Amino acid sequence: MSRMEKTWLLVVVAVISCTAFCVYAAGPVPPQDRTAWWQEARFGLFIHWGLYSILGRGEWVLYQEHIPFAEYERLADRFNPKQYDPKEWVALAKQAGMKYIVLTTRHHDGFCLYDSKVSPFTSVKTAAGRDLIAEFASACHSAGMRMGFYYSLQDWRFPNVTPHGRLIPEQTLQPLVDQAFAQIRELLTQYGTVDILWFDGMWPYDAQRWRSQELIDLARSLQPDILINDRAGLPADFATPENTVAARSRPWEACFCLNRSWGFAPYDRNYKPVHEVLRLLASCASQNGNLLLNVSPDEHGRIPVEQAEILHQVGRWMQLHGRAIYGARSSPVVAPNLGMESRVGDKVYLLIQRWPGSTVPFAWCGSKVRQARLLATGQLARIEQKADRVWLHDLPAYPPDPYLNVIELSFTGEPRAADPAYQ
Ligand code: GLC
């Protein structure tokens, strides 16, 4: 070997060893946090839609009224949603400030809104003659809206697979387990990128009977970045408290009805007022959680006007105040005398439910407040601070936003809580 060659060899060996050492020293590459976009999003739309929307008595009507299946299945001959335009749904969600939509591809009644080869009971093989999920997927994809599929393991066409049914032996449940595997495969291969798989209805069986870990592995093999909820009986990516804001120490999403029904129920006019919807959203975001808010289209595919109107109002609020919600985390600086608070980056947002007047006081603040801005109007407050106690002066005597007012706080350095020792 010539001198020149020796030198080159030395250089190559040195570079390789150096790189190897750096990789070793840096440790294994951390798995990419799949939930990052979803934790940033904080707000999604849930849609319950299916054959039950024809009867208008909620999505449990088949079971609750003990309708013979032969009678219920005839609804499929009438289900032909001429006014279904998922582009409108997506536009409504966008306008409301929502960042993802989860739609029932198949609820407990077993009726598929999509083209399932393993079931005769689908919108493609009955009156509609359409793959409604394909249309939904294309509307979401072309608008850049993240898309989730709700899928019920439960299927009331199978005897004794009901919430209170007798437990059935393994071989009797087998066809239903097989169906779940086949349908999850269909849903995750026929419609492009699916961002969320939202399981439901596992009762009365457990994760072992449903082979949930295998189901989850199948889903991830088909859609590596998909987020999966905890309702196949395993924790997976996120928890799903229902109709309650029950904060968890892991990623979580509270799902709420706008009234008291998931499926279309025109008699149910028990709508949450806009300020209540915003309170729920703020309450989730300020505790590191998401809100999945449900609408219930009618049999034609129209979202009831009362529901659309609430979402419009929420959207108007989000335009001015969304910065307090997107990517929000719990805040070290708190103001329980006023309402709630969230933290985004180095800013803290006071979500004020009890507006105290032209001076807004709070305490136990461990950092110096540099700027306080009322988001509804952009007005800056005059700041007075004595140690941990802060007064924001010269604000309006009455709150300018009719639903929920927010003050954005900037600090010198990071926001911190004061030392809790009380003197
Ligand atoms: C429950 C209900 C169901 C609804 C769901 C929404 O599991 O069975 O009807 O779809 O909750 O979270």
Tab-separated table of C-alpha atoms and ligand atoms in Angstrom:
chain	number	residue	atom	x	y	z
A	1	MET	CA	0.000	0.000	0.000
A	2	SER	CA	1.381	3.405	-0.907
A	3	ARG	CA	1.679	6.198	1.655
A	4	MET	CA	-1.151	8.030	-0.042
A	5	GLU	CA	-3.432	4.972	0.163
A	6	LYS	CA	-2.546	4.486	3.844
A	7	THR	CA	-3.484	8.081	4.613
A	8	TRP	CA	-6.829	7.712	2.838
A	9	LEU	CA	-7.553	4.475	4.679
A	10	LEU	CA	-6.811	6.198	7.999
A	11	VAL	CA	-9.140	9.089	7.138
A	12	VAL	CA	-11.977	6.718	6.159
A	13	VAL	CA	-11.549	4.644	9.347
A	14	ALA	CA	-11.495	7.819	11.448
A	15	VAL	CA	-14.693	9.177	9.863
A	16	ILE	CA	-16.533	5.873	10.317
A	17	SER	CA	-15.481	5.526	13.972
A	18	CYS	CA	-16.386	9.119	14.694
A	19	THR	CA	-19.861	8.715	13.181
A	20	ALA	CA	-20.412	5.436	15.007
A	21	PHE	CA	-19.392	7.048	18.301
A	22	CYS	CA	-21.733	10.021	17.749
A	23	VAL	CA	-24.702	7.725	16.987
A	24	TYR	CA	-23.880	5.647	20.066
A	25	ALA	CA	-23.498	8.712	22.287
A	26	ALA	CA	-26.772	10.245	21.078
A	27	GLY	CA	-28.648	7.070	22.016
A	28	PRO	CA	-31.465	5.492	20.022
A	29	VAL	CA	-33.553	7.847	17.918
A	30	PRO	CA	-36.709	8.508	19.947
A	31	PRO	CA	-39.886	7.244	18.277
A	32	GLN	CA	-41.611	10.075	16.508
A	33	ASP	CA	-44.510	11.354	18.622
A	34	ARG	CA	-47.508	10.356	16.546
A	35	THR	CA	-49.841	12.446	18.637
A	36	ALA	CA	-47.986	15.735	18.023
A	37	TRP	CA	-50.369	17.094	15.333
A	38	TRP	CA	-53.364	15.929	17.319
A	39	GLN	CA	-52.204	17.613	20.540
A	40	GLU	CA	-51.699	20.779	18.526
A	41	ALA	CA	-55.212	20.437	17.025
A	42	ARG	CA	-57.158	20.238	20.320
A	43	PHE	CA	-60.571	20.464	18.590
A	44	GLY	CA	-62.309	17.963	16.310
A	45	LEU	CA	-65.733	17.192	14.876
A	46	PHE	CA	-67.508	13.901	15.601
A	47	ILE	CA	-70.286	12.825	13.213
A	48	HIS	CA	-72.826	10.104	13.943
A	49	TRP	CA	-74.677	9.201	10.793
A	50	GLY	CA	-76.295	6.020	9.567
A	51	LEU	CA	-79.595	4.210	8.962
A	52	TYR	CA	-80.813	5.196	12.417
A	53	SER	CA	-80.801	8.816	11.205
A	54	ILE	CA	-83.985	7.957	9.255
A	55	LEU	CA	-85.919	7.118	12.420
A	56	GLY	CA	-84.545	10.149	14.273
A	57	ARG	CA	-84.528	8.535	17.705
A	58	GLY	CA	-80.794	8.200	18.222
A	59	GLU	CA	-78.247	5.604	17.138
A	60	TRP	CA	-79.347	2.988	19.679
A	61	VAL	CA	-82.911	2.741	18.368
A	62	LEU	CA	-82.551	-0.800	17.006
A	63	TYR	CA	-81.531	-2.164	20.371
A	64	GLN	CA	-83.526	0.101	22.653
A	65	GLU	CA	-86.834	-0.480	20.850
A	66	HIS	CA	-85.930	-4.128	20.210
A	67	ILE	CA	-86.808	-3.750	16.527
A	68	PRO	CA	-86.632	-7.083	14.689
A	69	PHE	CA	-83.599	-6.948	12.445
A	70	ALA	CA	-85.641	-7.992	9.379
A	71	GLU	CA	-87.691	-4.821	9.891
A	72	TYR	CA	-84.724	-2.547	10.648
A	73	GLU	CA	-82.717	-3.656	7.645
A	74	ARG	CA	-85.474	-2.425	5.317
A	75	LEU	CA	-84.411	1.099	6.247
A	76	ALA	CA	-81.496	0.511	3.886
A	77	ASP	CA	-84.004	0.543	0.990
A	78	ARG	CA	-84.876	4.111	1.993
A	79	PHE	CA	-81.424	5.409	2.827
A	80	ASN	CA	-80.514	7.516	-0.166
A	81	PRO	CA	-78.958	10.760	1.078
A	82	LYS	CA	-79.329	12.995	-1.953
A	83	GLN	CA	-78.185	16.089	-0.079
A	84	TYR	CA	-75.084	14.549	1.372
A	85	ASP	CA	-72.157	16.770	0.508
A	86	PRO	CA	-69.163	16.024	2.718
A	87	LYS	CA	-67.389	19.098	1.321
A	88	GLU	CA	-69.956	21.151	3.241
A	89	TRP	CA	-69.279	19.198	6.432
A	90	VAL	CA	-65.565	19.764	6.042
A	91	ALA	CA	-66.106	23.473	5.368
A	92	LEU	CA	-68.271	23.772	8.488
A	93	ALA	CA	-65.652	22.033	10.625
A	94	LYS	CA	-62.940	24.293	9.223
A	95	GLN	CA	-64.963	27.386	9.834
A	96	ALA	CA	-65.516	26.228	13.440
A	97	GLY	CA	-61.748	25.996	13.905
A	98	MET	CA	-61.792	22.189	14.073
A	99	LYS	CA	-58.724	20.354	12.791
A	100	TYR	CA	-60.034	16.820	12.333
A	101	ILE	CA	-63.267	14.917	11.736
A	102	VAL	CA	-64.226	11.465	12.982
A	103	LEU	CA	-67.150	9.855	11.141
A	104	THR	CA	-69.048	6.656	11.964
A	105	THR	CA	-68.117	4.277	9.170
A	106	ARG	CA	-70.208	1.633	10.853
A	107	HIS	CA	-72.127	1.868	14.123
A	108	HIS	CA	-73.523	-0.879	16.387
A	109	ASP	CA	-76.329	-1.660	13.902
A	110	GLY	CA	-73.721	-3.033	11.493
A	111	PHE	CA	-74.666	-0.849	8.507
A	112	CYS	CA	-71.545	0.208	6.592
A	113	LEU	CA	-71.411	3.619	4.959
A	114	TYR	CA	-68.679	2.218	2.770
A	115	ASP	CA	-67.909	-0.558	0.361
A	116	SER	CA	-67.349	-3.638	2.511
A	117	LYS	CA	-66.857	-6.838	0.595
A	118	VAL	CA	-67.552	-8.946	3.687
A	119	SER	CA	-71.055	-7.624	4.397
A	120	PRO	CA	-74.232	-7.329	2.336
A	121	PHE	CA	-75.389	-4.504	4.628
A	122	THR	CA	-73.688	-1.459	3.099
A	123	SER	CA	-74.659	1.814	1.454
A	124	VAL	CA	-73.079	0.558	-1.761
A	125	LYS	CA	-75.252	-2.568	-2.000
A	126	THR	CA	-78.537	-0.886	-1.002
A	127	ALA	CA	-80.642	2.111	-2.093
A	128	ALA	CA	-77.910	4.756	-1.935
A	129	GLY	CA	-75.607	2.790	-4.239
A	130	ARG	CA	-72.739	4.994	-3.102
A	131	ASP	CA	-69.564	4.642	-1.090
A	132	LEU	CA	-70.261	7.515	1.284
A	133	ILE	CA	-66.933	7.104	3.052
A	134	ALA	CA	-65.030	7.408	-0.234
A	135	GLU	CA	-66.759	10.761	-0.802
A	136	PHE	CA	-65.990	11.832	2.751
A	137	ALA	CA	-62.342	10.795	2.392
A	138	SER	CA	-61.924	12.718	-0.814
A	139	ALA	CA	-63.519	15.840	0.722
A	140	CYS	CA	-61.179	15.631	3.729
A	141	HIS	CA	-58.076	14.945	1.684
A	142	SER	CA	-58.667	17.717	-0.804
A	143	ALA	CA	-59.287	20.244	1.989
A	144	GLY	CA	-56.298	19.117	4.063
A	145	MET	CA	-58.603	18.052	6.881
A	146	ARG	CA	-57.354	15.210	9.098
A	147	MET	CA	-59.721	12.257	8.930
A	148	GLY	CA	-60.774	9.670	11.498
A	149	PHE	CA	-62.872	6.520	11.165
A	150	TYR	CA	-65.174	5.450	13.979
A	151	TYR	CA	-65.623	1.679	13.914
A	152	SER	CA	-67.903	-0.298	16.217
A	153	LEU	CA	-66.721	-3.800	17.094
A	154	GLN	CA	-70.247	-4.464	18.281
A	155	ASP	CA	-72.666	-5.550	15.571
A	156	TRP	CA	-76.264	-6.158	16.597
A	157	ARG	CA	-76.940	-8.372	13.617
A	158	PHE	CA	-75.046	-11.057	15.469
A	159	PRO	CA	-77.104	-12.725	18.207
A	160	ASN	CA	-76.118	-11.967	21.774
A	161	VAL	CA	-73.537	-9.387	20.868
A	162	THR	CA	-75.183	-6.604	22.787
A	163	PRO	CA	-74.203	-4.660	25.876
A	164	HIS	CA	-76.252	-6.953	28.106
A	165	GLY	CA	-76.159	-10.100	26.010
A	166	ARG	CA	-75.108	-13.459	27.353
A	167	LEU	CA	-71.421	-14.135	26.879
A	168	ILE	CA	-71.012	-16.423	23.927
A	169	PRO	CA	-68.313	-19.010	23.359
A	170	GLU	CA	-65.238	-18.235	21.350
A	171	GLN	CA	-66.283	-20.023	18.163
A	172	THR	CA	-69.623	-18.165	18.090
A	173	LEU	CA	-67.865	-14.818	18.371
A	174	GLN	CA	-65.332	-15.847	15.736
A	175	PRO	CA	-67.277	-14.590	12.665
A	176	LEU	CA	-67.569	-11.174	14.274
A	177	VAL	CA	-63.862	-11.061	15.121
A	178	ASP	CA	-63.077	-12.116	11.555
A	179	GLN	CA	-65.362	-9.380	10.276
A	180	ALA	CA	-63.541	-6.792	12.388
A	181	PHE	CA	-60.171	-7.817	10.938
A	182	ALA	CA	-61.503	-7.815	7.377
A	183	GLN	CA	-63.286	-4.471	7.745
A	184	ILE	CA	-60.392	-2.713	9.455
A	185	ARG	CA	-58.215	-3.893	6.579
A	186	GLU	CA	-60.751	-2.518	4.072
A	187	LEU	CA	-61.105	0.797	5.840
A	188	LEU	CA	-57.373	1.297	6.092
A	189	THR	CA	-56.549	0.329	2.506
A	190	GLN	CA	-59.384	1.764	0.414
A	191	TYR	CA	-59.401	5.436	1.412
A	192	GLY	CA	-55.848	6.794	1.383
A	193	THR	CA	-54.384	8.214	4.574
A	194	VAL	CA	-56.527	7.658	7.646
A	195	ASP	CA	-55.341	9.698	10.617
A	196	ILE	CA	-57.417	8.194	13.413
A	197	LEU	CA	-59.043	4.847	14.123
A	198	TRP	CA	-61.750	5.352	16.715
A	199	PHE	CA	-62.892	1.993	18.084
A	200	ASP	CA	-66.079	1.609	20.077
A	201	GLY	CA	-68.514	-0.983	21.401
A	202	MET	CA	-66.293	-3.795	22.640
A	203	TRP	CA	-68.593	-4.790	25.491
A	204	PRO	CA	-69.269	-7.335	26.828
A	205	TYR	CA	-65.981	-8.803	25.600
A	206	ASP	CA	-62.402	-7.893	26.429
A	207	ALA	CA	-59.274	-7.146	24.435
A	208	GLN	CA	-58.325	-10.803	24.487
A	209	ARG	CA	-61.588	-11.948	22.907
A	210	TRP	CA	-61.359	-9.271	20.214
A	211	ARG	CA	-57.644	-9.939	19.672
A	212	SER	CA	-57.253	-6.199	20.014
A	213	GLN	CA	-53.462	-6.132	20.041
A	214	GLU	CA	-53.422	-7.944	16.690
A	215	LEU	CA	-56.088	-5.587	15.366
A	216	ILE	CA	-53.997	-2.611	16.436
A	217	ASP	CA	-50.868	-4.161	14.898
A	218	LEU	CA	-52.786	-4.704	11.653
A	219	ALA	CA	-53.942	-1.072	11.658
A	220	ARG	CA	-50.393	0.185	12.203
A	221	SER	CA	-48.994	-2.080	9.512
A	222	LEU	CA	-51.430	-0.514	7.032
A	223	GLN	CA	-51.254	3.088	8.301
A	224	PRO	CA	-48.022	3.530	10.290
A	225	ASP	CA	-48.888	6.988	11.652
A	226	ILE	CA	-52.494	6.290	12.573
A	227	LEU	CA	-53.706	7.277	16.045
A	228	ILE	CA	-55.829	4.678	17.811
A	229	ASN	CA	-58.135	5.243	20.763
A	230	ASP	CA	-58.523	3.106	23.866
A	231	ARG	CA	-61.909	1.540	23.145
A	232	ALA	CA	-60.666	-1.781	21.852
A	233	GLY	CA	-59.743	-2.423	25.475
A	234	LEU	CA	-56.057	-1.427	25.272
A	235	PRO	CA	-54.659	2.020	26.088
A	236	ALA	CA	-53.221	2.611	22.586
A	237	ASP	CA	-52.647	6.316	21.819
A	238	PHE	CA	-55.335	8.184	23.696
A	239	ALA	CA	-58.103	7.927	26.283
A	240	THR	CA	-61.714	8.819	25.493
A	241	PRO	CA	-63.793	10.079	28.423
A	242	GLU	CA	-67.389	10.440	27.219
A	243	ASN	CA	-69.569	13.452	28.022
A	244	THR	CA	-67.218	14.407	30.832
A	245	VAL	CA	-63.988	16.387	31.043
A	246	ALA	CA	-61.913	13.852	32.941
A	247	ALA	CA	-58.284	14.890	32.492
A	248	ARG	CA	-55.701	12.123	32.297
A	249	SER	CA	-51.934	12.083	32.562
A	250	ARG	CA	-51.725	10.626	29.023
A	251	PRO	CA	-53.138	12.047	25.764
A	252	TRP	CA	-56.892	12.218	26.062
A	253	GLU	CA	-59.931	13.444	24.177
A	254	ALA	CA	-63.348	14.138	25.686
A	255	CYS	CA	-66.216	13.483	23.290
A	256	PHE	CA	-69.422	15.437	23.817
A	257	CYS	CA	-72.847	15.597	22.209
A	258	LEU	CA	-74.071	19.058	21.238
A	259	ASN	CA	-77.432	18.097	22.701
A	260	ARG	CA	-77.940	14.753	24.451
A	261	SER	CA	-77.976	12.453	21.421
A	262	TRP	CA	-75.160	11.210	19.217
A	263	GLY	CA	-77.432	10.186	16.338
A	264	PHE	CA	-80.116	12.397	14.739
A	265	ALA	CA	-82.921	13.132	17.238
A	266	PRO	CA	-84.920	16.191	16.184
A	267	TYR	CA	-87.001	16.177	19.393
A	268	ASP	CA	-83.825	16.687	21.433
A	269	ARG	CA	-83.468	20.437	21.553
A	270	ASN	CA	-81.365	20.358	24.660
A	271	TYR	CA	-78.489	22.177	23.004
A	272	LYS	CA	-75.492	23.394	24.903
A	273	PRO	CA	-75.231	27.156	24.658
A	274	VAL	CA	-72.170	28.525	22.860
A	275	HIS	CA	-70.542	29.671	26.110
A	276	GLU	CA	-70.883	26.129	27.463
A	277	VAL	CA	-69.245	24.622	24.355
A	278	LEU	CA	-66.395	27.102	24.732
A	279	ARG	CA	-66.091	26.355	28.429
A	280	LEU	CA	-65.717	22.649	27.560
A	281	LEU	CA	-63.142	23.385	24.877
A	282	ALA	CA	-61.123	25.650	27.179
A	283	SER	CA	-61.409	23.185	29.999
A	284	CYS	CA	-60.003	20.361	27.826
A	285	ALA	CA	-57.242	22.474	26.281
A	286	SER	CA	-56.148	23.873	29.637
A	287	GLN	CA	-55.732	20.322	30.932
A	288	ASN	CA	-53.757	18.966	27.943
A	289	GLY	CA	-56.829	17.376	26.349
A	290	ASN	CA	-58.862	17.528	23.151
A	291	LEU	CA	-62.561	18.091	22.562
A	292	LEU	CA	-64.386	15.989	19.967
A	293	LEU	CA	-67.758	17.646	19.499
A	294	ASN	CA	-70.581	15.711	17.868
A	295	VAL	CA	-73.144	16.668	15.240
A	296	SER	CA	-75.923	14.417	13.991
A	297	PRO	CA	-76.926	14.841	10.333
A	298	ASP	CA	-80.406	13.792	9.233
A	299	GLU	CA	-81.152	10.984	6.780
A	300	HIS	CA	-80.476	13.297	3.832
A	301	GLY	CA	-77.041	14.191	5.122
A	302	ARG	CA	-77.918	17.670	6.354
A	303	ILE	CA	-76.477	18.915	9.627
A	304	PRO	CA	-79.386	20.505	11.565
A	305	VAL	CA	-79.310	24.305	11.406
A	306	GLU	CA	-79.242	24.684	15.185
A	307	GLN	CA	-76.050	22.617	15.269
A	308	ALA	CA	-74.443	24.452	12.364
A	309	GLU	CA	-75.286	27.785	14.013
A	310	ILE	CA	-73.535	26.808	17.268
A	311	LEU	CA	-70.466	25.786	15.258
A	312	HIS	CA	-70.511	29.099	13.386
A	313	GLN	CA	-70.487	31.040	16.644
A	314	VAL	CA	-67.707	28.876	18.015
A	315	GLY	CA	-65.753	29.514	14.820
A	316	ARG	CA	-66.139	33.263	15.180
A	317	TRP	CA	-64.736	33.024	18.700
A	318	MET	CA	-61.885	30.797	17.525
A	319	GLN	CA	-60.789	33.337	14.942
A	320	LEU	CA	-59.870	35.794	17.694
A	321	HIS	CA	-59.072	33.394	20.498
A	322	GLY	CA	-57.830	30.175	18.852
A	323	ARG	CA	-54.250	30.994	19.845
A	324	ALA	CA	-55.251	30.177	23.443
A	325	ILE	CA	-56.472	26.720	22.374
A	326	TYR	CA	-54.237	25.288	19.622
A	327	GLY	CA	-51.265	23.465	21.074
A	328	ALA	CA	-52.376	24.496	24.568
A	329	ARG	CA	-50.982	22.874	27.686
A	330	SER	CA	-51.718	23.411	31.331
A	331	SER	CA	-50.222	26.622	32.688
A	332	PRO	CA	-47.928	27.052	35.695
A	333	VAL	CA	-49.452	30.499	36.262
A	334	VAL	CA	-53.026	30.053	37.420
A	335	ALA	CA	-55.942	32.363	38.156
A	336	PRO	CA	-58.770	30.281	39.636
A	337	ASN	CA	-60.468	33.482	40.782
A	338	LEU	CA	-61.073	34.317	37.100
A	339	GLY	CA	-61.662	30.975	35.402
A	340	MET	CA	-59.167	28.813	33.528
A	341	GLU	CA	-55.747	29.307	31.999
A	342	SER	CA	-53.703	27.691	29.245
A	343	ARG	CA	-50.089	27.876	28.139
A	344	VAL	CA	-48.879	27.983	24.542
A	345	GLY	CA	-45.109	28.374	24.125
A	346	ASP	CA	-44.062	31.047	26.612
A	347	LYS	CA	-47.444	32.763	26.665
A	348	VAL	CA	-50.182	32.221	29.198
A	349	TYR	CA	-53.840	32.790	28.390
A	350	LEU	CA	-56.319	33.719	31.079
A	351	LEU	CA	-59.688	32.311	29.977
A	352	ILE	CA	-61.891	34.538	32.049
A	353	GLN	CA	-65.343	33.266	32.990
A	354	ARG	CA	-65.847	35.722	35.861
A	355	TRP	CA	-64.954	39.151	34.535
A	356	PRO	CA	-64.153	41.296	37.594
A	357	GLY	CA	-64.355	44.770	35.985
A	358	SER	CA	-61.796	47.240	34.667
A	359	THR	CA	-59.074	45.805	36.901
A	360	VAL	CA	-58.312	42.115	36.570
A	361	PRO	CA	-56.324	40.742	39.532
A	362	PHE	CA	-54.511	37.460	39.901
A	363	ALA	CA	-51.716	36.136	42.094
A	364	TRP	CA	-49.101	33.487	42.760
A	365	CYS	CA	-47.301	34.545	39.608
A	366	GLY	CA	-43.560	33.804	39.792
A	367	SER	CA	-42.474	35.709	36.657
A	368	LYS	CA	-42.585	39.331	35.636
A	369	VAL	CA	-45.549	40.092	33.365
A	370	ARG	CA	-44.272	42.113	30.435
A	371	GLN	CA	-47.464	42.544	28.412
A	372	ALA	CA	-51.163	41.778	28.855
A	373	ARG	CA	-53.424	41.909	25.815
A	374	LEU	CA	-57.175	41.432	25.627
A	375	LEU	CA	-57.674	39.219	22.576
A	376	ALA	CA	-61.241	40.316	21.799
A	377	THR	CA	-60.160	43.908	21.078
A	378	GLY	CA	-56.362	43.826	21.026
A	379	GLN	CA	-56.271	46.350	23.865
A	380	LEU	CA	-53.201	46.343	26.118
A	381	ALA	CA	-53.710	46.556	29.864
A	382	ARG	CA	-51.628	48.676	32.241
A	383	ILE	CA	-49.686	46.257	34.407
A	384	GLU	CA	-49.056	46.633	38.115
A	385	GLN	CA	-47.106	43.858	39.833
A	386	LYS	CA	-45.993	43.543	43.469
A	387	ALA	CA	-44.011	40.346	43.920
A	388	ASP	CA	-46.391	37.536	42.919
A	389	ARG	CA	-49.546	39.734	42.847
A	390	VAL	CA	-50.629	41.230	39.522
A	391	TRP	CA	-53.270	43.781	38.580
A	392	LEU	CA	-54.225	44.424	34.963
A	393	HIS	CA	-55.711	47.936	34.820
A	394	ASP	CA	-57.620	50.095	32.335
A	395	LEU	CA	-59.607	47.191	30.900
A	396	PRO	CA	-63.310	47.511	29.982
A	397	ALA	CA	-65.709	47.456	32.927
A	398	TYR	CA	-67.839	44.920	31.067
A	399	PRO	CA	-66.377	42.001	29.115
A	400	PRO	CA	-66.335	42.661	25.351
A	401	ASP	CA	-66.828	39.064	24.184
A	402	PRO	CA	-70.279	37.665	24.980
A	403	TYR	CA	-69.000	34.115	25.569
A	404	LEU	CA	-65.475	33.902	26.954
A	405	ASN	CA	-62.818	36.590	27.256
A	406	VAL	CA	-59.132	35.897	27.028
A	407	ILE	CA	-56.098	37.899	28.155
A	408	GLU	CA	-52.757	36.942	26.677
A	409	LEU	CA	-49.832	37.331	29.064
A	410	SER	CA	-46.209	37.662	27.938
A	411	PHE	CA	-43.409	37.445	30.480
A	412	THR	CA	-39.817	38.392	30.923
A	413	GLY	CA	-38.455	34.871	30.536
A	414	GLU	CA	-40.557	31.793	31.157
A	415	PRO	CA	-43.913	31.788	32.941
A	416	ARG	CA	-43.489	30.364	36.422
A	417	ALA	CA	-45.637	29.903	39.490
A	418	ALA	CA	-44.578	31.717	42.668
A	419	ASP	CA	-43.150	29.793	45.558
A	420	PRO	CA	-46.274	28.368	47.194
A	421	ALA	CA	-44.965	29.093	50.719
A	422	TYR	CA	-47.489	31.563	52.163
A	423	GLN	CA	-46.376	34.434	54.396
B	1	GLC	C1	-71.089	5.020	23.229
B	1	GLC	C2	-72.335	4.697	22.490
B	1	GLC	C3	-72.379	5.177	21.121
B	1	GLC	C4	-71.622	6.409	20.783
B	1	GLC	C5	-70.347	6.535	21.531
B	1	GLC	C6	-69.684	7.892	21.393
B	1	GLC	O1	-70.172	4.035	23.230
B	1	GLC	O2	-72.618	3.318	22.476
B	1	GLC	O3	-73.649	5.193	20.635
B	1	GLC	O4	-71.275	6.274	19.486
B	1	GLC	O5	-70.472	6.215	22.836
B	1	GLC	O6	-68.647	8.037	22.271
